């Protein structure tokens, strides 16, 4: 780990802009407890500074190639988070009509938007063409035909890149590996080659790019290098056949620290990757999500009850899998820090569980921390990516509020949902009245 990173991360004490001042956990210059008292719990809290810093780190590391960095907004699509990044010059990587809508509302220029995903509907495709996005990342030949048909009807020439599946195992959780041969994503290289040969058959399309994204939370450069080398060999052979590749989209996937991971830094990643591309003329695109927002957010919650069984100490929380589903879905680790530290207390081991009626409803298991009391506050760290964006209303639980901190200021950037919000759009039909 680089010295700079060590300064930002001190186990149990500091994670980027979340750190203790005396006994109090703070986000930038605000006590988390003050936010919790003003806004209630559960609440997602994001650091503006961490978001901006992570974006800038990547930008700086790759500045010699001036890539377009399209933040992958599925990680956290709150308007204020998007606005923060758009103001920094970021483009956006979208995967639905809803994300296109948010991207436009956040003020992102259409020519900085790339659109991926295996299941774009005709309507979504038409909206994105009309908006004038930079590129569609194509995932199948069927989709290619559909975009060609719609673009033809709209009398537009549409730029597309083919998402290729290089068949590389990224060495991450099976649910977030996308570049293996059995994955639903992208085209195998033979099919992609055939598409380029048949490109005159798609007169409304300019097939001018290659896209590759092999998975998420990748901690070393090796799987990236393997995949990018394969892609470069493929691109070189295409160029020899006269195809012109203008864009190379290298996807996202950079891993972050959740517990004791030692991921490559942006500079280390760049040092490994840059030599592959220096002598090439592509416009490079990156689509980082987690790297930018993952450690920029926490989920703060309160302990409702403590419960002791013959084999466990449970801390029952006012949050659970409906707010943060990652532990349930991927067995992921989120550090648990008390909002107020008390060094005089003894240590205890707890399972942190939610109120949802599922035995998979836990946020952390078998964690040693200070002895806890009902009513106290806790923070689940590294919850800025795929936290709120994957939250649901299961068990009819309103989704939490979201807060953005900037220096000594904080603002609610999404109100806590109400019971009224839960029923929005529902109707009892006349035959039940
Ligand atoms: N580009 C594409 C085409 C993607 O599918 C993804 C993520 C990204 C970029 C951004 O990847 P990142 O830089 O965030 O690793 N819900 C899971 C992660 C799912 C990732 C989906 N695709 C989790 O909570 O770990």
Short mmCIF file of C-alpha atoms and ligand atoms in Angstrom, two decimals:
data_model
loop_
_atom_site.label_atom_id
_atom_site.label_comp_id
_atom_site.label_asym_id
_atom_site.label_seq_id
_atom_site.Cartn_x
_atom_site.Cartn_y
_atom_site.Cartn_z
CA UNK A 1 0.00 0.00 0.00
CA UNK A 2 1.37 3.45 -0.82
CA UNK A 3 2.28 5.82 2.03
CA UNK A 4 -0.41 8.26 0.91
CA UNK A 5 -3.07 5.61 1.21
CA UNK A 6 -1.89 4.55 4.65
CA UNK A 7 -2.42 8.10 5.85
CA UNK A 8 -6.01 7.94 4.68
CA UNK A 9 -6.65 4.51 6.12
CA UNK A 10 -5.84 3.56 9.67
CA UNK A 11 -7.61 0.45 10.74
CA UNK A 12 -10.52 1.19 13.06
CA UNK A 13 -9.65 4.87 13.24
CA UNK A 14 -9.80 6.47 9.83
CA UNK A 15 -11.16 5.62 6.40
CA UNK A 16 -10.62 8.54 4.05
CA UNK A 17 -12.90 11.32 5.34
CA UNK A 18 -14.54 9.25 8.10
CA UNK A 19 -12.47 9.43 11.26
CA UNK A 20 -12.62 9.89 15.02
CA UNK A 21 -12.11 13.24 16.65
CA UNK A 22 -11.75 12.29 20.29
CA UNK A 23 -14.55 9.78 20.80
CA UNK A 24 -16.81 11.01 18.01
CA UNK A 25 -16.99 9.62 14.52
CA UNK A 26 -16.92 12.48 12.03
CA UNK A 27 -17.48 12.82 8.33
CA UNK A 28 -15.23 15.62 7.12
CA UNK A 29 -15.85 18.30 9.77
CA UNK A 30 -19.27 17.15 10.94
CA UNK A 31 -20.02 14.80 13.84
CA UNK A 32 -22.03 11.88 12.52
CA UNK A 33 -24.06 11.97 15.72
CA UNK A 34 -25.20 15.53 14.88
CA UNK A 35 -26.47 14.32 11.52
CA UNK A 36 -28.21 11.38 13.13
CA UNK A 37 -29.92 13.65 15.64
CA UNK A 38 -31.08 16.04 12.95
CA UNK A 39 -32.11 13.51 10.30
CA UNK A 40 -32.77 10.28 12.22
CA UNK A 41 -31.66 6.77 11.36
CA UNK A 42 -31.06 4.84 9.23
CA UNK A 43 -29.25 7.35 7.07
CA UNK A 44 -26.66 7.11 4.31
CA UNK A 45 -23.96 9.76 4.74
CA UNK A 46 -21.56 10.67 1.93
CA UNK A 47 -18.38 12.74 1.94
CA UNK A 48 -18.21 15.20 -0.95
CA UNK A 49 -14.44 15.43 -0.54
CA UNK A 50 -13.86 11.68 -0.83
CA UNK A 51 -16.00 11.48 -3.96
CA UNK A 52 -14.11 14.32 -5.63
CA UNK A 53 -10.70 13.08 -4.48
CA UNK A 54 -11.25 9.59 -5.86
CA UNK A 55 -12.40 10.94 -9.19
CA UNK A 56 -9.36 13.23 -9.34
CA UNK A 57 -6.97 10.41 -8.38
CA UNK A 58 -8.03 8.40 -11.38
CA UNK A 59 -7.99 11.41 -13.65
CA UNK A 60 -4.48 12.37 -12.52
CA UNK A 61 -3.14 8.82 -12.83
CA UNK A 62 -4.24 8.58 -16.46
CA UNK A 63 -3.76 12.22 -17.44
CA UNK A 64 -1.20 11.39 -20.13
CA UNK A 65 -3.96 9.64 -22.12
CA UNK A 66 -6.80 12.02 -21.22
CA UNK A 67 -9.47 9.34 -21.00
CA UNK A 68 -13.16 10.08 -20.67
CA UNK A 69 -14.12 8.91 -17.18
CA UNK A 70 -17.76 7.89 -17.19
CA UNK A 71 -18.79 7.31 -13.58
CA UNK A 72 -20.85 4.12 -13.42
CA UNK A 73 -23.94 5.56 -11.83
CA UNK A 74 -25.50 2.25 -10.82
CA UNK A 75 -23.12 2.39 -7.84
CA UNK A 76 -24.84 5.46 -6.43
CA UNK A 77 -27.21 7.49 -8.55
CA UNK A 78 -28.33 10.19 -6.14
CA UNK A 79 -28.66 13.46 -8.10
CA UNK A 80 -26.31 15.34 -5.75
CA UNK A 81 -23.63 12.65 -6.13
CA UNK A 82 -24.01 12.79 -9.91
CA UNK A 83 -23.90 16.59 -9.89
CA UNK A 84 -20.69 16.50 -7.81
CA UNK A 85 -19.01 14.34 -10.45
CA UNK A 86 -20.51 16.06 -13.49
CA UNK A 87 -19.10 19.36 -12.15
CA UNK A 88 -15.69 17.65 -12.04
CA UNK A 89 -16.03 16.87 -15.74
CA UNK A 90 -17.14 13.24 -15.42
CA UNK A 91 -19.27 11.53 -18.02
CA UNK A 92 -21.72 8.82 -16.98
CA UNK A 93 -22.09 5.12 -17.68
CA UNK A 94 -25.81 4.28 -17.71
CA UNK A 95 -27.78 1.03 -17.95
CA UNK A 96 -31.42 2.08 -18.21
CA UNK A 97 -33.85 4.76 -19.30
CA UNK A 98 -34.18 5.72 -15.64
CA UNK A 99 -30.44 6.30 -15.40
CA UNK A 100 -30.54 8.36 -18.61
CA UNK A 101 -33.26 10.49 -17.01
CA UNK A 102 -31.19 11.00 -13.86
CA UNK A 103 -28.05 11.69 -15.89
CA UNK A 104 -29.81 14.44 -17.83
CA UNK A 105 -31.34 15.90 -14.66
CA UNK A 106 -27.85 16.03 -13.15
CA UNK A 107 -26.76 18.14 -16.13
CA UNK A 108 -24.53 15.57 -17.82
CA UNK A 109 -23.88 16.37 -21.44
CA UNK A 110 -25.26 13.64 -23.69
CA UNK A 111 -21.96 13.37 -25.53
CA UNK A 112 -20.38 12.12 -22.30
CA UNK A 113 -22.89 9.30 -21.76
CA UNK A 114 -22.24 5.65 -22.60
CA UNK A 115 -25.03 3.10 -22.38
CA UNK A 116 -24.42 -0.58 -21.46
CA UNK A 117 -26.67 -3.47 -20.44
CA UNK A 118 -27.96 -6.67 -22.06
CA UNK A 119 -31.65 -5.71 -22.07
CA UNK A 120 -32.24 -2.23 -23.48
CA UNK A 121 -35.86 -1.83 -24.61
CA UNK A 122 -36.85 -0.21 -27.90
CA UNK A 123 -38.18 2.78 -26.00
CA UNK A 124 -34.97 3.20 -24.02
CA UNK A 125 -32.89 2.93 -27.19
CA UNK A 126 -34.99 5.57 -28.93
CA UNK A 127 -34.75 7.98 -26.00
CA UNK A 128 -30.98 7.59 -25.84
CA UNK A 129 -30.61 8.14 -29.60
CA UNK A 130 -32.81 11.24 -29.45
CA UNK A 131 -30.76 12.54 -26.49
CA UNK A 132 -27.60 12.13 -28.60
CA UNK A 133 -25.51 9.94 -26.28
CA UNK A 134 -21.89 9.22 -27.17
CA UNK A 135 -21.99 5.44 -27.51
CA UNK A 136 -24.11 2.36 -27.01
CA UNK A 137 -22.21 -0.62 -25.62
CA UNK A 138 -23.73 -3.54 -27.49
CA UNK A 139 -24.18 -6.88 -25.76
CA UNK A 140 -25.71 -9.09 -28.52
CA UNK A 141 -26.26 -9.24 -32.26
CA UNK A 142 -30.02 -9.10 -31.66
CA UNK A 143 -29.57 -5.77 -29.87
CA UNK A 144 -27.36 -4.51 -32.70
CA UNK A 145 -30.20 -5.25 -35.18
CA UNK A 146 -32.71 -3.45 -32.97
CA UNK A 147 -30.58 -0.31 -32.60
CA UNK A 148 -29.90 -0.28 -36.34
CA UNK A 149 -33.64 -0.53 -37.04
CA UNK A 150 -34.56 2.29 -34.61
CA UNK A 151 -31.69 4.54 -35.74
CA UNK A 152 -32.76 3.97 -39.37
CA UNK A 153 -36.34 4.97 -38.58
CA UNK A 154 -35.08 8.11 -36.81
CA UNK A 155 -32.71 8.81 -39.74
CA UNK A 156 -29.71 8.97 -37.42
CA UNK A 157 -26.22 7.49 -37.61
CA UNK A 158 -25.51 6.01 -34.21
CA UNK A 159 -22.09 5.17 -32.76
CA UNK A 160 -21.77 1.82 -31.04
CA UNK A 161 -19.03 -0.19 -29.42
CA UNK A 162 -19.14 -3.93 -29.06
CA UNK A 163 -18.80 -5.28 -25.57
CA UNK A 164 -16.51 -8.25 -25.86
CA UNK A 165 -16.23 -11.03 -23.37
CA UNK A 166 -12.54 -11.93 -23.18
CA UNK A 167 -13.14 -15.06 -21.08
CA UNK A 168 -11.02 -13.88 -18.14
CA UNK A 169 -11.74 -14.80 -14.52
CA UNK A 170 -11.40 -11.62 -12.45
CA UNK A 171 -11.07 -13.57 -9.20
CA UNK A 172 -14.00 -11.88 -7.43
CA UNK A 173 -17.36 -13.04 -6.06
CA UNK A 174 -19.22 -15.11 -8.67
CA UNK A 175 -22.14 -12.65 -8.75
CA UNK A 176 -19.91 -9.77 -9.82
CA UNK A 177 -17.68 -11.59 -12.35
CA UNK A 178 -18.81 -10.64 -15.84
CA UNK A 179 -16.00 -11.62 -18.19
CA UNK A 180 -16.04 -15.40 -17.81
CA UNK A 181 -17.09 -17.55 -20.80
CA UNK A 182 -20.43 -18.54 -19.20
CA UNK A 183 -21.39 -14.92 -18.43
CA UNK A 184 -24.45 -13.31 -20.05
CA UNK A 185 -22.46 -10.20 -20.90
CA UNK A 186 -20.84 -9.17 -24.15
CA UNK A 187 -19.97 -11.00 -27.36
CA UNK A 188 -17.35 -13.69 -27.68
CA UNK A 189 -14.45 -12.59 -29.87
CA UNK A 190 -15.49 -14.71 -32.88
CA UNK A 191 -18.98 -13.23 -32.90
CA UNK A 192 -17.57 -9.72 -32.45
CA UNK A 193 -15.24 -10.31 -35.39
CA UNK A 194 -18.14 -11.51 -37.54
CA UNK A 195 -20.09 -8.35 -36.64
CA UNK A 196 -17.26 -6.12 -37.84
CA UNK A 197 -17.08 -8.05 -41.12
CA UNK A 198 -20.84 -7.66 -41.52
CA UNK A 199 -20.93 -4.00 -40.51
CA UNK A 200 -22.24 -2.80 -43.91
CA UNK A 201 -25.36 -4.77 -42.96
CA UNK A 202 -25.99 -2.16 -40.25
CA UNK A 203 -26.16 1.04 -42.30
CA UNK A 204 -27.52 3.22 -39.48
CA UNK A 205 -24.65 2.27 -37.16
CA UNK A 206 -21.05 3.29 -36.95
CA UNK A 207 -19.39 0.34 -35.19
CA UNK A 208 -16.38 2.19 -33.92
CA UNK A 209 -15.51 0.94 -30.45
CA UNK A 210 -14.72 -1.99 -28.23
CA UNK A 211 -15.91 -2.25 -24.65
CA UNK A 212 -14.68 -4.63 -22.00
CA UNK A 213 -15.72 -4.95 -18.35
CA UNK A 214 -14.70 -8.20 -16.68
CA UNK A 215 -16.14 -7.72 -13.21
CA UNK A 216 -16.12 -5.70 -10.05
CA UNK A 217 -14.05 -5.37 -6.85
CA UNK A 218 -10.89 -6.54 -8.67
CA UNK A 219 -7.91 -6.07 -6.39
CA UNK A 220 -4.89 -6.61 -8.65
CA UNK A 221 -3.85 -5.46 -12.07
CA UNK A 222 -3.37 -8.96 -13.42
CA UNK A 223 -6.91 -9.85 -14.59
CA UNK A 224 -7.20 -6.40 -16.21
CA UNK A 225 -3.89 -6.86 -18.01
CA UNK A 226 -4.89 -10.30 -19.21
CA UNK A 227 -8.19 -9.01 -20.55
CA UNK A 228 -6.78 -5.82 -22.10
CA UNK A 229 -3.96 -7.73 -23.82
CA UNK A 230 -6.49 -10.09 -25.36
CA UNK A 231 -8.59 -7.16 -26.47
CA UNK A 232 -5.58 -5.38 -27.98
CA UNK A 233 -4.60 -8.44 -29.99
CA UNK A 234 -8.20 -8.60 -31.21
CA UNK A 235 -8.28 -4.89 -32.09
CA UNK A 236 -4.96 -5.12 -33.92
CA UNK A 237 -6.27 -7.96 -36.06
CA UNK A 238 -9.43 -5.97 -36.81
CA UNK A 239 -7.37 -2.96 -37.82
CA UNK A 240 -5.34 -5.16 -40.17
CA UNK A 241 -8.63 -6.07 -41.82
CA UNK A 242 -9.39 -2.38 -42.30
CA UNK A 243 -11.73 -1.75 -39.38
CA UNK A 244 -11.34 1.59 -37.63
CA UNK A 245 -11.51 1.47 -33.84
CA UNK A 246 -11.95 4.94 -32.41
CA UNK A 247 -13.00 4.17 -28.81
CA UNK A 248 -11.72 1.65 -26.35
CA UNK A 249 -13.85 1.41 -23.22
CA UNK A 250 -11.99 -0.42 -20.46
CA UNK A 251 -14.96 -0.64 -18.09
CA UNK A 252 -14.81 -0.31 -14.31
CA UNK A 253 -14.04 -2.88 -11.66
CA UNK A 254 -11.30 -1.33 -9.51
CA UNK A 255 -11.48 -2.82 -6.03
CA UNK A 256 -11.51 -0.92 -2.75
CA UNK A 257 -10.77 -1.60 0.92
CA UNK A 258 -13.65 -3.10 2.89
CA UNK A 259 -11.56 -4.82 5.55
CA UNK A 260 -7.99 -5.96 4.96
CA UNK A 261 -7.86 -5.90 1.16
CA UNK A 262 -4.80 -4.28 -0.35
CA UNK A 263 -6.07 -3.09 -3.71
CA UNK A 264 -3.84 -1.44 -6.26
CA UNK A 265 -3.95 2.36 -6.10
CA UNK A 266 -4.99 4.42 -9.11
CA UNK A 267 -1.31 5.20 -9.80
CA UNK A 268 -0.24 1.55 -9.56
CA UNK A 269 -3.10 0.57 -11.84
CA UNK A 270 -2.14 3.30 -14.32
CA UNK A 271 1.53 2.28 -14.27
CA UNK A 272 0.59 -1.22 -15.30
CA UNK A 273 -2.00 -0.26 -17.86
CA UNK A 274 -0.57 2.85 -19.50
CA UNK A 275 2.28 1.13 -21.38
CA UNK A 276 -0.28 -0.96 -23.27
CA UNK A 277 -1.96 2.10 -24.73
CA UNK A 278 0.67 4.83 -25.07
CA UNK A 279 1.42 4.25 -28.71
CA UNK A 280 -2.22 3.74 -29.68
CA UNK A 281 -4.63 6.39 -30.88
CA UNK A 282 -7.85 5.28 -29.23
CA UNK A 283 -10.03 7.55 -27.14
CA UNK A 284 -9.97 5.62 -23.86
CA UNK A 285 -13.05 5.42 -21.65
CA UNK A 286 -13.22 4.20 -18.06
CA UNK A 287 -16.37 3.34 -16.13
CA UNK A 288 -15.45 3.28 -12.44
CA UNK A 289 -18.24 3.08 -9.89
CA UNK A 290 -17.15 1.56 -6.58
CA UNK A 291 -13.68 3.14 -6.71
CA UNK A 292 -15.19 6.62 -6.65
CA UNK A 293 -18.06 6.30 -4.19
CA UNK A 294 -17.54 3.05 -2.22
CA UNK A 295 -15.50 4.51 0.60
CA UNK A 296 -17.23 7.88 0.36
CA UNK A 297 -20.30 6.62 2.21
CA UNK A 298 -21.48 5.05 5.44
CA UNK A 299 -24.83 3.75 6.61
CA UNK A 300 -25.57 5.06 10.12
CA UNK A 301 -28.11 3.19 12.22
CA UNK A 302 -29.25 2.73 15.80
CA UNK A 303 -29.39 -0.29 18.05
CA UNK A 304 -33.01 -1.09 18.91
CA UNK A 305 -32.40 -4.05 21.17
CA UNK A 306 -29.64 -6.22 22.48
CA UNK A 307 -30.47 -9.89 22.62
CA UNK A 308 -28.42 -12.65 24.17
CA UNK A 309 -28.94 -16.30 23.28
CA UNK A 310 -26.92 -19.28 24.54
CA UNK A 311 -24.63 -18.94 21.52
CA UNK A 312 -24.85 -15.34 20.28
CA UNK A 313 -24.99 -11.68 21.18
CA UNK A 314 -27.31 -9.98 18.74
CA UNK A 315 -27.52 -6.25 18.18
CA UNK A 316 -30.90 -5.71 16.54
CA UNK A 317 -30.78 -2.59 14.37
CA UNK A 318 -33.24 -0.20 12.80
CA UNK A 319 -31.67 -1.06 9.43
CA UNK A 320 -31.18 -4.31 7.57
CA UNK A 321 -30.95 -6.08 4.25
CA UNK A 322 -33.56 -3.82 2.71
CA UNK A 323 -31.21 -0.84 3.16
CA UNK A 324 -27.86 -2.58 2.56
CA UNK A 325 -28.19 -5.93 0.82
CA UNK A 326 -24.51 -6.55 0.06
CA UNK A 327 -23.75 -8.76 3.10
CA UNK A 328 -26.76 -10.97 2.32
CA UNK A 329 -26.10 -11.14 -1.39
CA UNK A 330 -22.32 -11.39 -1.55
CA UNK A 331 -21.28 -12.12 2.02
CA UNK A 332 -19.56 -8.78 1.83
CA UNK A 333 -17.75 -7.23 4.76
CA UNK A 334 -18.56 -3.76 6.08
CA UNK A 335 -16.63 -2.51 9.09
CA UNK A 336 -18.83 -1.58 12.05
CA UNK A 337 -17.75 1.48 14.01
CA UNK A 338 -19.55 2.99 17.01
CA UNK A 339 -20.59 6.61 16.52
CA UNK A 340 -19.19 7.22 19.97
CA UNK A 341 -16.14 5.31 21.15
CA UNK A 342 -15.73 4.45 24.81
CA UNK A 343 -12.29 3.01 25.50
CA UNK A 344 -13.30 2.04 29.07
CA UNK A 345 -15.78 -0.56 27.89
CA UNK A 346 -14.94 -4.22 27.47
CA UNK A 347 -14.96 -5.94 24.09
CA UNK A 348 -17.82 -8.20 23.00
CA UNK A 349 -18.60 -10.19 19.87
CA UNK A 350 -21.90 -9.38 18.14
CA UNK A 351 -24.03 -10.32 15.18
CA UNK A 352 -25.57 -7.15 13.73
CA UNK A 353 -29.01 -8.04 12.41
CA UNK A 354 -31.96 -6.19 10.94
CA UNK A 355 -35.71 -6.20 11.59
CA UNK A 356 -36.61 -8.00 8.34
CA UNK A 357 -38.20 -11.44 8.55
CA UNK A 358 -35.41 -13.38 6.86
CA UNK A 359 -32.53 -15.21 8.47
CA UNK A 360 -30.32 -13.68 5.77
CA UNK A 361 -31.04 -10.26 7.24
CA UNK A 362 -27.69 -9.36 8.76
CA UNK A 363 -25.18 -6.60 8.16
CA UNK A 364 -22.22 -8.16 9.97
CA UNK A 365 -21.56 -11.33 11.92
CA UNK A 366 -19.17 -12.29 14.69
CA UNK A 367 -17.63 -8.86 15.06
CA UNK A 368 -15.72 -7.81 18.08
CA UNK A 369 -16.42 -4.26 19.23
CA UNK A 370 -16.93 -2.34 22.45
CA UNK A 371 -19.81 -3.51 24.62
CA UNK A 372 -22.92 -1.86 23.21
CA UNK A 373 -26.10 -0.36 24.63
CA UNK A 374 -29.56 -0.03 23.15
CA UNK A 375 -30.15 3.37 21.57
CA UNK A 376 -26.53 3.85 20.56
CA UNK A 377 -25.49 4.62 17.01
CA UNK A 378 -23.30 2.61 14.67
CA UNK A 379 -21.76 3.18 11.27
CA UNK A 380 -21.42 0.53 8.56
CA UNK A 381 -18.50 1.65 6.48
CA UNK A 382 -17.73 1.46 2.76
CA UNK A 383 -21.44 1.67 1.98
CA UNK A 384 -21.30 4.44 -0.63
CA UNK A 385 -21.39 2.06 -3.61
CA UNK A 386 -24.27 -0.35 -4.23
CA UNK A 387 -25.81 0.65 -0.91
CA UNK A 388 -28.77 2.96 -1.36
CA UNK A 389 -28.90 2.15 -5.09
CA UNK A 390 -29.78 -1.47 -4.23
CA UNK A 391 -32.12 -0.65 -1.33
CA UNK A 392 -35.70 -1.91 -1.44
CA UNK A 393 -39.01 -1.51 0.37
CA UNK A 394 -39.16 -5.18 1.42
CA UNK A 395 -41.31 -5.66 4.53
CA UNK A 396 -42.82 -2.25 3.63
CA UNK A 397 -39.90 -0.41 5.13
CA UNK A 398 -39.40 3.15 3.86
CA UNK A 399 -35.97 3.66 2.34
CA UNK A 400 -33.48 5.72 4.40
CA UNK A 401 -32.55 9.36 4.01
CA UNK A 402 -29.31 10.35 2.27
CA UNK A 403 -27.05 13.17 3.41
CA UNK A 404 -24.08 14.83 1.73
CA UNK A 405 -21.35 16.42 3.85
CA UNK A 406 -19.06 19.11 2.50
CA UNK A 407 -16.57 20.53 4.99
CA UNK A 408 -18.56 21.64 8.02
CA UNK A 409 -21.90 21.67 6.17
CA UNK A 410 -24.34 18.89 5.52
CA UNK A 411 -27.54 18.63 3.53
CA UNK A 412 -30.27 16.05 3.11
CA UNK A 413 -30.00 14.98 -0.53
CA UNK A 414 -32.89 12.52 -0.33
CA UNK A 415 -35.68 12.64 2.20
CA UNK A 416 -36.49 9.58 4.22
CA UNK A 417 -39.42 7.83 2.57
CA UNK A 418 -42.78 8.01 4.32
CA UNK A 419 -45.53 5.42 4.64
CA UNK A 420 -47.39 7.46 2.01
CA UNK A 421 -44.46 6.94 -0.39
CA UNK A 422 -44.87 3.19 0.06
CA UNK A 423 -48.36 3.27 -1.44
CA UNK A 424 -47.58 5.64 -4.32
CA UNK A 425 -49.15 4.28 -7.49
CA UNK A 426 -51.13 1.51 -5.80
CA UNK A 427 -54.90 1.29 -6.32
CA UNK A 428 -57.69 -0.88 -5.00
CA UNK A 429 -59.71 -1.94 -8.10
CA UNK A 430 -63.48 -1.21 -8.28
CA UNK A 431 -64.37 -4.90 -7.84
CA UNK A 432 -62.82 -4.83 -4.36
CA UNK A 433 -64.48 -1.66 -3.17
N1 LIG B 1 -19.24 -0.92 -16.27
C1 LIG B 1 -20.11 -1.92 -16.38
C2 LIG B 1 -20.50 -2.36 -17.71
C3 LIG B 1 -20.62 -2.55 -15.24
O1 LIG B 1 -21.47 -3.56 -15.36
C4 LIG B 1 -20.21 -2.10 -13.95
C5 LIG B 1 -20.73 -2.72 -12.74
C6 LIG B 1 -19.31 -1.02 -13.89
C7 LIG B 1 -18.84 -0.46 -15.06
C8 LIG B 1 -18.82 -0.46 -12.59
O2 LIG B 1 -18.11 -1.39 -11.87
P1 LIG B 1 -17.31 -0.96 -10.54
O3 LIG B 1 -16.26 0.05 -10.94
O4 LIG B 1 -18.30 -0.36 -9.62
O5 LIG B 1 -16.75 -2.22 -10.03
N2 LIG B 1 -23.73 -4.83 -6.75
C9 LIG B 1 -22.39 -5.37 -6.76
C10 LIG B 1 -21.55 -4.82 -7.92
C11 LIG B 1 -22.20 -5.02 -9.27
C12 LIG B 1 -21.41 -4.38 -10.39
C13 LIG B 1 -22.22 -4.28 -11.61
N3 LIG B 1 -21.56 -3.68 -12.73
C14 LIG B 1 -21.75 -5.09 -5.40
O6 LIG B 1 -22.39 -4.51 -4.55
O7 LIG B 1 -20.61 -5.47 -5.18
#
